[in-house]
Coordinates of C-alpha atoms and ligand atoms in Angstrom, one line a residue:
X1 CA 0.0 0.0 0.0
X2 CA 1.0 3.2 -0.9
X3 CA 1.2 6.1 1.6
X4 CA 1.9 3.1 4.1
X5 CA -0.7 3.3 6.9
X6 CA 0.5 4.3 10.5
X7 CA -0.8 0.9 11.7
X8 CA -1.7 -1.8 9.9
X9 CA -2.7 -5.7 11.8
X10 CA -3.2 -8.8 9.5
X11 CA -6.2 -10.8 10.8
X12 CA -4.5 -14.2 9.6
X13 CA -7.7 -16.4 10.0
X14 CA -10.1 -13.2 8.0
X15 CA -10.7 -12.9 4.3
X16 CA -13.5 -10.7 3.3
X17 CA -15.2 -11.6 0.0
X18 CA -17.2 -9.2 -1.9
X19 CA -20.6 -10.7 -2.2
X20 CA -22.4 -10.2 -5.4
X21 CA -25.6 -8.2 -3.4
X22 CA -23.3 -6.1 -1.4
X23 CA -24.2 -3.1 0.0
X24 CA -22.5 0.0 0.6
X25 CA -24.1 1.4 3.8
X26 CA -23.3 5.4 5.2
X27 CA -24.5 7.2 8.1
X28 CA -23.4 11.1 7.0
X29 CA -25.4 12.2 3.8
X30 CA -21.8 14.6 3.5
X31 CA -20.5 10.9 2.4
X32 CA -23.2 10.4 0.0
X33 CA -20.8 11.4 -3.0
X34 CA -18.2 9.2 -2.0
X35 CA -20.1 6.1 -1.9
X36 CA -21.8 7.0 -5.1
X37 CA -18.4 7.4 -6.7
X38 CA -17.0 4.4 -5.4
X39 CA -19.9 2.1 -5.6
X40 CA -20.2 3.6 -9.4
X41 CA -16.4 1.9 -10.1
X42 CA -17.3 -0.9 -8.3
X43 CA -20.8 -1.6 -10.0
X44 CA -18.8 -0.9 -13.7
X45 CA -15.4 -3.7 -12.6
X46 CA -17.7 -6.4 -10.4
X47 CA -21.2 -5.5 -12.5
X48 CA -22.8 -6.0 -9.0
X49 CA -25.7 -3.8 -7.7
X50 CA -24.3 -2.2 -5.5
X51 CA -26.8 0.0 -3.5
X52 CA -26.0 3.0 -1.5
X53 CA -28.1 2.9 1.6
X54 CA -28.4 4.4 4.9
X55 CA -27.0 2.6 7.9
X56 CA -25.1 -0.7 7.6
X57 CA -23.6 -2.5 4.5
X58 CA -21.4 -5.1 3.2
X59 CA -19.3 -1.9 3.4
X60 CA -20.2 0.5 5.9
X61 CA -18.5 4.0 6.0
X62 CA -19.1 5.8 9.3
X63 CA -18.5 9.1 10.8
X64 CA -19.2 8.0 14.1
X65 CA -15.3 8.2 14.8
X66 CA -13.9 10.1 17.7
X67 CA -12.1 13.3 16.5
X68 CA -8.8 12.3 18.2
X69 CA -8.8 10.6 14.2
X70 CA -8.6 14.6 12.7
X71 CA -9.6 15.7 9.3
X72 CA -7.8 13.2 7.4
X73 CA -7.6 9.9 9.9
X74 CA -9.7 6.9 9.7
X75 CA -9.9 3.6 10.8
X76 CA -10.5 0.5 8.4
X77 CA -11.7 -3.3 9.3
X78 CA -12.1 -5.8 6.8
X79 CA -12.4 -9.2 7.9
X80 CA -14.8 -12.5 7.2
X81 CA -18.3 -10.3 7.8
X82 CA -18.0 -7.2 5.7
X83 CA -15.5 -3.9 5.7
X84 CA -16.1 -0.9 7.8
X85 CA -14.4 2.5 7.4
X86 CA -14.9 5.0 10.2
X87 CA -14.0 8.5 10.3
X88 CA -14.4 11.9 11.9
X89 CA -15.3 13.5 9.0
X90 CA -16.2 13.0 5.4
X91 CA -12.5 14.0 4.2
X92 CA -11.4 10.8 6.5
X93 CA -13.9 8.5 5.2
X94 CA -12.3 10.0 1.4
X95 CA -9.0 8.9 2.3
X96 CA -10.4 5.6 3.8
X97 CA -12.2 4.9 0.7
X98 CA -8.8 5.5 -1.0
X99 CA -7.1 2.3 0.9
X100 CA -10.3 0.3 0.8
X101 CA -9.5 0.8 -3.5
X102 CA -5.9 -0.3 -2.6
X103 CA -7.0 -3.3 -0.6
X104 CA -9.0 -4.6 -3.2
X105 CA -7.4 -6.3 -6.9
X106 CA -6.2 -3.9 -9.2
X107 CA -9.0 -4.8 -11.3
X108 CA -11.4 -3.2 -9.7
X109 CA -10.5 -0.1 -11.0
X110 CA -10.9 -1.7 -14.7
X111 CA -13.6 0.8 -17.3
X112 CA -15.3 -2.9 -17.9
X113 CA -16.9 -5.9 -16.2
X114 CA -13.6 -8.4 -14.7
X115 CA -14.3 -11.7 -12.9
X116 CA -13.9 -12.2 -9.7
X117 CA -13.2 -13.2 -6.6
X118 CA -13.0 -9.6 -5.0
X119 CA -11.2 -10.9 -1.9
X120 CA -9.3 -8.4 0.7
X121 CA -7.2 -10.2 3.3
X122 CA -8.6 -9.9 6.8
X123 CA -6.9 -6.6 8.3
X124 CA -7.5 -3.1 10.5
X125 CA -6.1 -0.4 10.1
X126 CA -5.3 2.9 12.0
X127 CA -4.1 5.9 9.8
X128 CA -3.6 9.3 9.8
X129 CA -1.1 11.7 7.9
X130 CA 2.3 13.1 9.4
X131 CA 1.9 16.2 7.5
X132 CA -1.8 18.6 6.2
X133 CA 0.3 19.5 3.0
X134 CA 0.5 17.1 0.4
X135 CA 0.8 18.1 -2.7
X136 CA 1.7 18.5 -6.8
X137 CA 2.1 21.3 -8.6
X138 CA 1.4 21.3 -12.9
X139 CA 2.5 24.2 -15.0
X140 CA 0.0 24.9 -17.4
X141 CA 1.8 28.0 -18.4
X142 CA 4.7 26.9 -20.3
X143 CA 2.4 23.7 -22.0
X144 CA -1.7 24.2 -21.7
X145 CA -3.6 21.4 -20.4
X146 CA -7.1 21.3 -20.8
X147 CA -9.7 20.9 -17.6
X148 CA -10.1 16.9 -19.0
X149 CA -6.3 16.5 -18.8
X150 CA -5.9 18.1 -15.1
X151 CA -9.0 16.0 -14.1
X152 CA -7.0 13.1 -15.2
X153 CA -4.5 14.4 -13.2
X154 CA -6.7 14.8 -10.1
X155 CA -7.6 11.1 -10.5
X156 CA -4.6 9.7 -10.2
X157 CA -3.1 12.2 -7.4
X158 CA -5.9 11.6 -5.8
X159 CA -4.9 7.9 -5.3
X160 CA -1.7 8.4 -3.2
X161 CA -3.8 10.9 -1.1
X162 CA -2.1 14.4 -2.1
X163 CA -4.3 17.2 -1.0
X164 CA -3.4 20.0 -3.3
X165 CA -2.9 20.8 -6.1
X166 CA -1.0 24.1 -7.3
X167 CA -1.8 25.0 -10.7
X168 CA 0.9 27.3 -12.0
X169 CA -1.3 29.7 -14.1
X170 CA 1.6 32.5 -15.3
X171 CA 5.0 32.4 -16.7
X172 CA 6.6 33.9 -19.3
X173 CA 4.8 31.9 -21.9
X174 CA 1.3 32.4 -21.0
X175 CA -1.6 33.6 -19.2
X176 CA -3.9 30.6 -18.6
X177 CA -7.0 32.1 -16.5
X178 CA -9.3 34.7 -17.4
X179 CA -9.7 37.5 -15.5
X180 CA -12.3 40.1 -16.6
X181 CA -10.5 43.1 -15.4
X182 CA -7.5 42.8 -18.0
X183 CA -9.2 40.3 -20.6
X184 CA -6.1 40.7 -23.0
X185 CA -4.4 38.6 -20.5
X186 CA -5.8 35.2 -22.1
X187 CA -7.0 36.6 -25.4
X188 CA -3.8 37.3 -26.3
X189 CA -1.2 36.3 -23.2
X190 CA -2.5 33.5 -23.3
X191 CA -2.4 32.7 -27.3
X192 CA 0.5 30.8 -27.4
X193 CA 3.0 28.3 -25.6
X194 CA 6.1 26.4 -25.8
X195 CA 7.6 25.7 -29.0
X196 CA 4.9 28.2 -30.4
X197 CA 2.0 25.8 -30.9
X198 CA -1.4 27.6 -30.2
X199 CA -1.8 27.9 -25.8
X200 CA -5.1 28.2 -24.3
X201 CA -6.5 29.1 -21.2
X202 CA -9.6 28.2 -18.5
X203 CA -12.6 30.3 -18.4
X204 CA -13.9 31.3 -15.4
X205 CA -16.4 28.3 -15.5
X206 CA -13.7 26.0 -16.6
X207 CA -11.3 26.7 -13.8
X208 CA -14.7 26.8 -11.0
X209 CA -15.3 22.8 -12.8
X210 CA -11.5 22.1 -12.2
X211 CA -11.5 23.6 -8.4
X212 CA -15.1 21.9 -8.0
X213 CA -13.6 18.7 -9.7
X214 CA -10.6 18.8 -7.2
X215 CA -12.8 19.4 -4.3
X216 CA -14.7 16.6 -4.9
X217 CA -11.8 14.5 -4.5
X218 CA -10.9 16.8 -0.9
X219 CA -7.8 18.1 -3.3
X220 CA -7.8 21.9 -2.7
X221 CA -6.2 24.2 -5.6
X222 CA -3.6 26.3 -5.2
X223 CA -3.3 29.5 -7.4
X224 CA -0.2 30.6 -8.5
X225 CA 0.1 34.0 -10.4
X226 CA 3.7 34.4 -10.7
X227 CA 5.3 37.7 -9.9
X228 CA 7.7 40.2 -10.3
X229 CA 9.6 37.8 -13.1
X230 CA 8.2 35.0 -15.1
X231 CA 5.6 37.7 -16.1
X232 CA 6.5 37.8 -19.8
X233 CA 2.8 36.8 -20.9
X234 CA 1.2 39.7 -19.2
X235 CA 4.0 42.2 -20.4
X236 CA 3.4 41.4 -23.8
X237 CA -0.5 41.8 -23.3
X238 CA -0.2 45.6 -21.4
X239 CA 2.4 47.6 -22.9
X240 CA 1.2 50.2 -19.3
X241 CA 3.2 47.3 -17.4
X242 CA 6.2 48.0 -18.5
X243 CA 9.0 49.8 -17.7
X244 CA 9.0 51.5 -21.0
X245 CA 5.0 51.1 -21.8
X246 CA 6.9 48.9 -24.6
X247 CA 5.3 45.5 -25.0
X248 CA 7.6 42.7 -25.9
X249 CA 6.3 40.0 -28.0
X250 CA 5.3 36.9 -27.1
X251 CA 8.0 34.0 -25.6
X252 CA 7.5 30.5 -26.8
X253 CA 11.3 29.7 -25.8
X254 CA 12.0 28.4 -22.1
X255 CA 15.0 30.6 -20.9
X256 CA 14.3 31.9 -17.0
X257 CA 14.7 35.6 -15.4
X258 CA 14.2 38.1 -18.2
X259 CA 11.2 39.5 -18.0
X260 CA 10.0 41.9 -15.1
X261 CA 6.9 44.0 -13.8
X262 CA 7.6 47.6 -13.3
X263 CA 7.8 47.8 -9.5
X264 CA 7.9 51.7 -9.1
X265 CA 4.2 51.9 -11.3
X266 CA 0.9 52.2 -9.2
X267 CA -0.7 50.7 -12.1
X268 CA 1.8 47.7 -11.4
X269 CA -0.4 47.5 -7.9
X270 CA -3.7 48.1 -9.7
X271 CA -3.0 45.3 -12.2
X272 CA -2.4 42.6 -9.1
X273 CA -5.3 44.3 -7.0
X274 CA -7.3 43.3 -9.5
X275 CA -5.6 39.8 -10.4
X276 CA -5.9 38.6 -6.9
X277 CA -9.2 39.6 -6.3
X278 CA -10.5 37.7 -9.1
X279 CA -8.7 35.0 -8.6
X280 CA -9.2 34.7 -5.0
X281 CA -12.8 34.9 -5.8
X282 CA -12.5 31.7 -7.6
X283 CA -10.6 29.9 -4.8
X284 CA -12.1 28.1 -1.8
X285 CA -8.5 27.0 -0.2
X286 CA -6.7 29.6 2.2
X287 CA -3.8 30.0 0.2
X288 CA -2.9 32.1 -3.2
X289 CA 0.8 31.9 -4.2
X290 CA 2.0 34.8 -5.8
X291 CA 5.7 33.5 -7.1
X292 CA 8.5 35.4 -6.3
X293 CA 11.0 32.7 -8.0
X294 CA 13.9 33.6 -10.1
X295 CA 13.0 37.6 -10.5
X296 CA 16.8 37.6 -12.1
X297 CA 15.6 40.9 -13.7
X298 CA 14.5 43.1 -11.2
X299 CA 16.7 44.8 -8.9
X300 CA 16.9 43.0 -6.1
X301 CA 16.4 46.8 -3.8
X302 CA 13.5 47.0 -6.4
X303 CA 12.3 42.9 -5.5
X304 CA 12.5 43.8 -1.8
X305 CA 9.9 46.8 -2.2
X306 CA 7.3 44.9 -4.3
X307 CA 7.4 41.8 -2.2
X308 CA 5.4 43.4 0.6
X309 CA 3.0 45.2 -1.5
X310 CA 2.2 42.1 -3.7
X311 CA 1.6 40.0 -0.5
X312 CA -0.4 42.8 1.2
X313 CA -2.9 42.9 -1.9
X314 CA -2.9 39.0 -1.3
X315 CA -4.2 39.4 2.2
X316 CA -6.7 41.8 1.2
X317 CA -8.6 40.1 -0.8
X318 CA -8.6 37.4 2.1
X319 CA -6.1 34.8 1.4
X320 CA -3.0 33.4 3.1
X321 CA 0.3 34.0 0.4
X322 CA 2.2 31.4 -0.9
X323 CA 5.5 32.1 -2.7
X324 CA 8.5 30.5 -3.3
X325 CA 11.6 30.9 -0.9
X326 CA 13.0 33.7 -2.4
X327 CA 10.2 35.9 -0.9
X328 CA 11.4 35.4 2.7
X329 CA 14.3 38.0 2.0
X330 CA 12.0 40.8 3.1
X331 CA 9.2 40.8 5.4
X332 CA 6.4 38.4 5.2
X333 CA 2.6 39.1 6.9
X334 CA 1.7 36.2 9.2
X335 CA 0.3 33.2 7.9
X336 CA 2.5 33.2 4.8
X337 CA 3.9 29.7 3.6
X338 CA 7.2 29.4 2.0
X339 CA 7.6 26.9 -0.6
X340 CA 11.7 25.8 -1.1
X341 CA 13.1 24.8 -4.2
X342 CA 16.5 24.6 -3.2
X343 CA 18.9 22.1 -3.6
X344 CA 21.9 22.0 -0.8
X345 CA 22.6 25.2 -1.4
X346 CA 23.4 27.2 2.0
X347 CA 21.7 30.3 0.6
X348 CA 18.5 28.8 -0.3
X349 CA 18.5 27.1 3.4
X350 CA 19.3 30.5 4.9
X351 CA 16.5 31.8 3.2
X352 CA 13.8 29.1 4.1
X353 CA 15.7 29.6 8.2
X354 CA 14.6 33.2 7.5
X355 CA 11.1 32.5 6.7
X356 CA 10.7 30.2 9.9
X357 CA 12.3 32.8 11.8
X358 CA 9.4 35.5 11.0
X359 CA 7.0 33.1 11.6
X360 CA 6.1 31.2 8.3
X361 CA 5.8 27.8 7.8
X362 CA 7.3 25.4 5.1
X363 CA 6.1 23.2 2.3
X364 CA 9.1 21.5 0.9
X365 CA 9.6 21.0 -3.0
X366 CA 13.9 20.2 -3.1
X367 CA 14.9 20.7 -7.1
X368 CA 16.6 17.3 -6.4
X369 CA 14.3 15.4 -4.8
X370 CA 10.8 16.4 -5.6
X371 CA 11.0 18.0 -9.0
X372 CA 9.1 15.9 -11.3
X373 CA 10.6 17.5 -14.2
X374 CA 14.0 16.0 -14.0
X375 CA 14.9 13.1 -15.8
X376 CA 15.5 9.8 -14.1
X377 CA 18.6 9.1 -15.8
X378 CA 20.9 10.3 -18.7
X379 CA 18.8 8.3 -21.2
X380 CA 15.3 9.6 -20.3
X381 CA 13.9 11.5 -23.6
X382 CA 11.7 13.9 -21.5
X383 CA 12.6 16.1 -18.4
X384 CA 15.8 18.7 -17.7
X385 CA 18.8 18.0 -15.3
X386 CA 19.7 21.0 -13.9
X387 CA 19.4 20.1 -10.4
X388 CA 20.3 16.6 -11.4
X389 CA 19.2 13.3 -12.1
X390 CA 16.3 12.2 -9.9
X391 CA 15.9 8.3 -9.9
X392 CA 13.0 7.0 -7.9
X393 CA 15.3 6.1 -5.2
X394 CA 16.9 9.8 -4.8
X395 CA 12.9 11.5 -5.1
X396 CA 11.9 9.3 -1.9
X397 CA 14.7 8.6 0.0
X398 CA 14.9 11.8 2.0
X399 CA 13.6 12.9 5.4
X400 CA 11.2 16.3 5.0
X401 CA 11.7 16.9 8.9
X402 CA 15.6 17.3 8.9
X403 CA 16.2 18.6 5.3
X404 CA 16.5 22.2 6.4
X405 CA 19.1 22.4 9.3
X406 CA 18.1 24.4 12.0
X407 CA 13.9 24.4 11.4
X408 CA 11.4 22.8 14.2
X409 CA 9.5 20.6 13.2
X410 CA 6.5 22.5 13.5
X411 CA 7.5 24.8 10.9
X412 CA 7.1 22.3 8.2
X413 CA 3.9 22.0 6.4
X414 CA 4.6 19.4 4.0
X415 CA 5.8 18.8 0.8
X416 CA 5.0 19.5 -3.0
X417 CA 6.3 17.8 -6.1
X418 CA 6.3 20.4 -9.5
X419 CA 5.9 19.5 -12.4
X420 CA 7.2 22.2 -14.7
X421 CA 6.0 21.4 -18.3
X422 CA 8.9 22.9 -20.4
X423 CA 10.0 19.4 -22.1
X424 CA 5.8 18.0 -21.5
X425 CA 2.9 18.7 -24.0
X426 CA 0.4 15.6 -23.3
X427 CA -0.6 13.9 -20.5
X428 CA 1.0 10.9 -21.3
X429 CA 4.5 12.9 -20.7
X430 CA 3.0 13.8 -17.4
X431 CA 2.4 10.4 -16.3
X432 CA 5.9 9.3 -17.4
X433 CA 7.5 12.1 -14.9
X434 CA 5.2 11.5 -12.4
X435 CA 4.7 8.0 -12.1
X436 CA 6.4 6.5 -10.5
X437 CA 7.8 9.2 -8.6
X438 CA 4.8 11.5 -7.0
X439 CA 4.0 8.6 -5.3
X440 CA 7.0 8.5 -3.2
X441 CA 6.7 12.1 -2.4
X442 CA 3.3 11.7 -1.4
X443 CA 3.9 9.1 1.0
X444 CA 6.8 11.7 2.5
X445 CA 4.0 13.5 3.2
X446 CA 1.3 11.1 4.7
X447 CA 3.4 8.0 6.4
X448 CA 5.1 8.1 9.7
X449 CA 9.1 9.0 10.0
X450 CA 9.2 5.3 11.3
X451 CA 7.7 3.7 8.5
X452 CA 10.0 5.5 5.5
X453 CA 12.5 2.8 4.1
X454 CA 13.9 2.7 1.0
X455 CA 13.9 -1.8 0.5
X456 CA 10.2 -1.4 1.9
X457 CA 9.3 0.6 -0.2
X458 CA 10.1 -0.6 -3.9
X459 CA 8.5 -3.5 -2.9
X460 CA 5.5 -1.6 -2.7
X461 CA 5.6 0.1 -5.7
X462 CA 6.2 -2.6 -7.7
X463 CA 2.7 -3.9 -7.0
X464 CA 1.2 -0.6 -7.9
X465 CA 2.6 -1.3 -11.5
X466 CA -0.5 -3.4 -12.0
X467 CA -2.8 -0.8 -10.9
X468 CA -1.4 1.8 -13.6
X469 CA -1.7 -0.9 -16.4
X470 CA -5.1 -0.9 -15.1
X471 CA -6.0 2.6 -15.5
X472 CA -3.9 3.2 -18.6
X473 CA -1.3 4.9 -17.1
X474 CA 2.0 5.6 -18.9
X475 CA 4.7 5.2 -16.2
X476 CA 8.2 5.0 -16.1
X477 CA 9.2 1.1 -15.6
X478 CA 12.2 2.5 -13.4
X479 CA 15.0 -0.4 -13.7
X480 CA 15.6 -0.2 -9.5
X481 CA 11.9 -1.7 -9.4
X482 CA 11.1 -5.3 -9.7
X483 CA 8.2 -5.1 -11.9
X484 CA 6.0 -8.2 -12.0
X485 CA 7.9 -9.5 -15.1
X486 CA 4.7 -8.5 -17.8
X487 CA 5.1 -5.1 -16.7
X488 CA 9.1 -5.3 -17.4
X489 CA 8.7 -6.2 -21.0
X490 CA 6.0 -3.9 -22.0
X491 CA 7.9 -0.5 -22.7
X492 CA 5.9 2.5 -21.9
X493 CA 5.5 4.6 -24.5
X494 CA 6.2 8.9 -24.0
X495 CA 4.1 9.4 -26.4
X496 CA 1.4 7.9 -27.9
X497 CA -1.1 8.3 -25.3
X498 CA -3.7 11.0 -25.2
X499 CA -6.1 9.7 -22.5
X500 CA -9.7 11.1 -22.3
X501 CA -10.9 12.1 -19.1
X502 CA -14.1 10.1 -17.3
X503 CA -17.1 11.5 -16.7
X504 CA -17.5 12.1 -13.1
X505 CA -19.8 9.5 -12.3
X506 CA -18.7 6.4 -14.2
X507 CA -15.4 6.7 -12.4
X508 CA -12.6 8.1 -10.8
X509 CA -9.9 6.7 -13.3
X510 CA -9.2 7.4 -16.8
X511 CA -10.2 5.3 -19.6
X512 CA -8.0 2.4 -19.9
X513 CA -5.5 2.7 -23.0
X514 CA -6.0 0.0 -26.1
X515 CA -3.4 -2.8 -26.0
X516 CA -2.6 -1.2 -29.5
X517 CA -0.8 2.0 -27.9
X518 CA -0.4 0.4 -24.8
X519 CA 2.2 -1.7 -26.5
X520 CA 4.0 0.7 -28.4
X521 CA 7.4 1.1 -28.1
X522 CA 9.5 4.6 -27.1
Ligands
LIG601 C1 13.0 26.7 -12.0 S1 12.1 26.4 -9.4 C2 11.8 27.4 -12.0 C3 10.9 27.2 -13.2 C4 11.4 26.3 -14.2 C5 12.0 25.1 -13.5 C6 12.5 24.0 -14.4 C7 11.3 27.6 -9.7 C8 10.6 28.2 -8.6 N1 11.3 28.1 -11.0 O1 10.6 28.5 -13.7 O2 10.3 25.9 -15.0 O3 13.1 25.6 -12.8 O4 12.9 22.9 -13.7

């Protein structure tokens, strides 16, 4: 299983077989969508009945828990007479539900009818997560993805229970949501992408489906709007934001730290005023990252000035801000969550030391461990390498609570894996970076310090490679895994999948891929 559980018993003697008029029974109508959408799956693998009813099942799921469990705990029983999931709150039952899919065969995620048995060894569990932060950022700046390829996305984050997802929505290659206020920002900002292909962007309805779509799954969206650099797309679309009132064109190449706001402009300031405000209007979660990364182009006096004001306009249109490490140079307003990038480089940690020092807390994405974006080794096709090589070993094998010196505990939030989307145009690229790797990260996140070990662990993940053939998912058959020996000799292809997106009641996975381009070679 994959996050390991804090505490998991065998029952030797137990095995719980999924009768064919099983019920799935609930005693919180807030759970109501989460049995529909399992017991949807399960009706379309088993082609059993299924009903959702009130009170006891075959499968009961319970909020009768105490709320020593939190947000996210539950406990789990399977055994001879039926399984039972108890919670605190709906969110726990979620993440419940999420192992009960784990317990069962891999088939049971399958788009079509699969014999059985359904059979789940007799067990309890007792889980909760170490950390509230769990998550996985996608750049749909520098490649667009449509809402169908984030909801695929969604689905199968969703799996390893990550909790949010940060969408970065500006770079230097375009705008991707609208905001009514400055509508040239996707008309035109948002035109075009990497390599120069045609971009896109969400409408407001799209991006309220996405967040809604997330929710559903308790994943909580992150905006980012990326300022004072990356900010290309916007300065090509308002000449008035630029130092000159001189629009550049548009950028379709992937260089880092040209491009700049105007920091000493008040229409700088009445450009994000009205940014955050429509964007914080569209987001539910606390947070709203405002970037800060790699401003390599504005004067770092300049940088120092804006930071504030950015963040202020932030917290006035309600929100918590979120920025990358490089923000904690200059003051930060309480609540603020700084997201490191670094590597093991002193200045990077000095910076992250500085933002627990004023009182912010930490969600760690280390270039070298969690970037999804760099390759696995010098052969892989896709990816970049400049903070190195990242093998599935190297992305888990790290401890989140000691990887800045000097930081409490308490300080740290959790961790993030990015996916920046330079080298990645489809979602089958996506899956190749991020599986098999998120999945590591995400159990960083959930599982207990005790339970992280690197022999443990591939042995896990090698039985998830069966669930991804499952769902269709294009992932990486890393060499240091022991793949069940079908998996081994079918190459994953990088690019010949383009999977379509469920609709959100037949299931929570993808459509499986046709054995046609699931065989296809690299
Ligand atoms: C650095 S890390 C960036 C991104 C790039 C990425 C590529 C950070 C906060 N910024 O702009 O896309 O490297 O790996």
């Amino acid at each position: 299983m994959i996050p390991q559980p804090t505490a998991q018993q065998a029952l030797p003697d137990e095995t719980f077989t999924l009768p064919s008029d099983a019920t799935i029974g609930l005693d919180d109508p807030s759970a109501q969508p989460i049995a529909d959408r399992f017991a949807a799956q399960l009706r379309t693998s088993t082609g059993f009945a299924l009903p959702v009813q009130e009170g006891a099942g075959t499968i009961t799921l319970s909020t009768s828990g105490p709320d020593s469990l939190g947000a996210e705990g539950y406990e789990l029983r399977a055994d001879a007479s039926g399984v039972s999931i108890t919670a605190y709150t709906a969110e726990g039952l979620f993440r419940g539900v999420t192992t009960l899919r784990q317990l069962l065969p891999a088939k049971a995620d399958a788009d079509s009818a699969q014999d059985g048995p359904w059979e789940i060894a007799g067990t309890t569990i007792s889980d909760s997560p170490r950390y509230g932060y769990r998550g996985m950022m996608l750049d749909v700046s520098r490649h667009f993805f449509t809402v169908d390829q984030v909801k695929r996305v969604i689905d199968l984050i969703s799996l390893y229970k990550v909790n949010r997802l940060h969408l970065h929505l500006s770079d230097d290659q375009g705008w991707r949501i609208q905001v009514d206020s400055w509508p040239n920002l996707t008309v035109y900002g948002g035109s075009k992408q990497v390599g120069g292909a045609d971009g896109g962007s969400y409408s407001k309805a799209e991006y309220a489906e996405l967040v809604q779509y997330a929710a559903d799954r308790y994943i909580t969206v992150v905006p980012e709007i990326d300022t004072p650099g990356h900010t290309n797309a916007a300065l090509a679309s308002y000449p008035e934001l630029n130092k000159g009132d001189q629009a550049p064109d548009l950028y379709t190449e992937t260089e880092v730290g040209f491009s700049s706001f105007a920091i000493d402009k008040d229409v700088t300031y009445e450009f994000l005023d009205d940014v955050f405000r429509e964007v914080a209007e569209q987001t539910p979660g606390e947070l709203l990252h405002l970037g800060g990364d790699e401003a390599h182009s504005t004067p770092h006096s300049e940088y120092l000035a804006f930071v504030p004001k950015a963040a202020e306009l932030v917290v006035k249109h309600g929100k918590r801000v979120m920025g990358w490490h490089e923000i904690a140079d200059g003051p930060l307003p309480a609540g603020t969550v700084v997201q490191y990038w670094g590597t093991e480089d002193p200045k990077a940690q000095v910076l992250a030391q500085k933002a627990v020092e004023q009182g912010a807390t930490l969600v760690l994405s280390p270039a070298n461990r969690a970037y999804l974006d760099m390759k696995y080794d010098a052969n892989t096709e896709l990816g970049l390498d400049w903070a190195g090589l990242i093998s599935v070993e190297q992305s888990y094998n790290w401890n989140p609570a000691t990887l800045v010196p000097d930081v409490p505990a308490s300080a740290i939030d959790g961790v993030e894996a990015p996916l920046w989307t330079e080298t990645v145009d489809d979602v089958s690229k996506i899956e190749y970076l991020v599986f098999p790797r998120l999945p590591g990260i995400a159990e960083l996140g959930w599982s207990a310090e005790s339970a992280l070990d690197w022999s443990a662990y591939r042995e896990r993940l090698a039985e998830q490679g069966p669930r991804w053939e499952v769902l269709g998912v294009n992932f990486y058959r890393a060499p240091e895994i022991d793949w069940r020996q079908e998996l081994r000799t079918r190459s994953s292809s990088q690019a010949v999948v383009s999977s379509t997106s469920c609709s959100a009641t037949v299931c929570w996975c993808a459509t499986s891929l046709s054995g046609a381009s699931r065989t296809s070679s690299r």
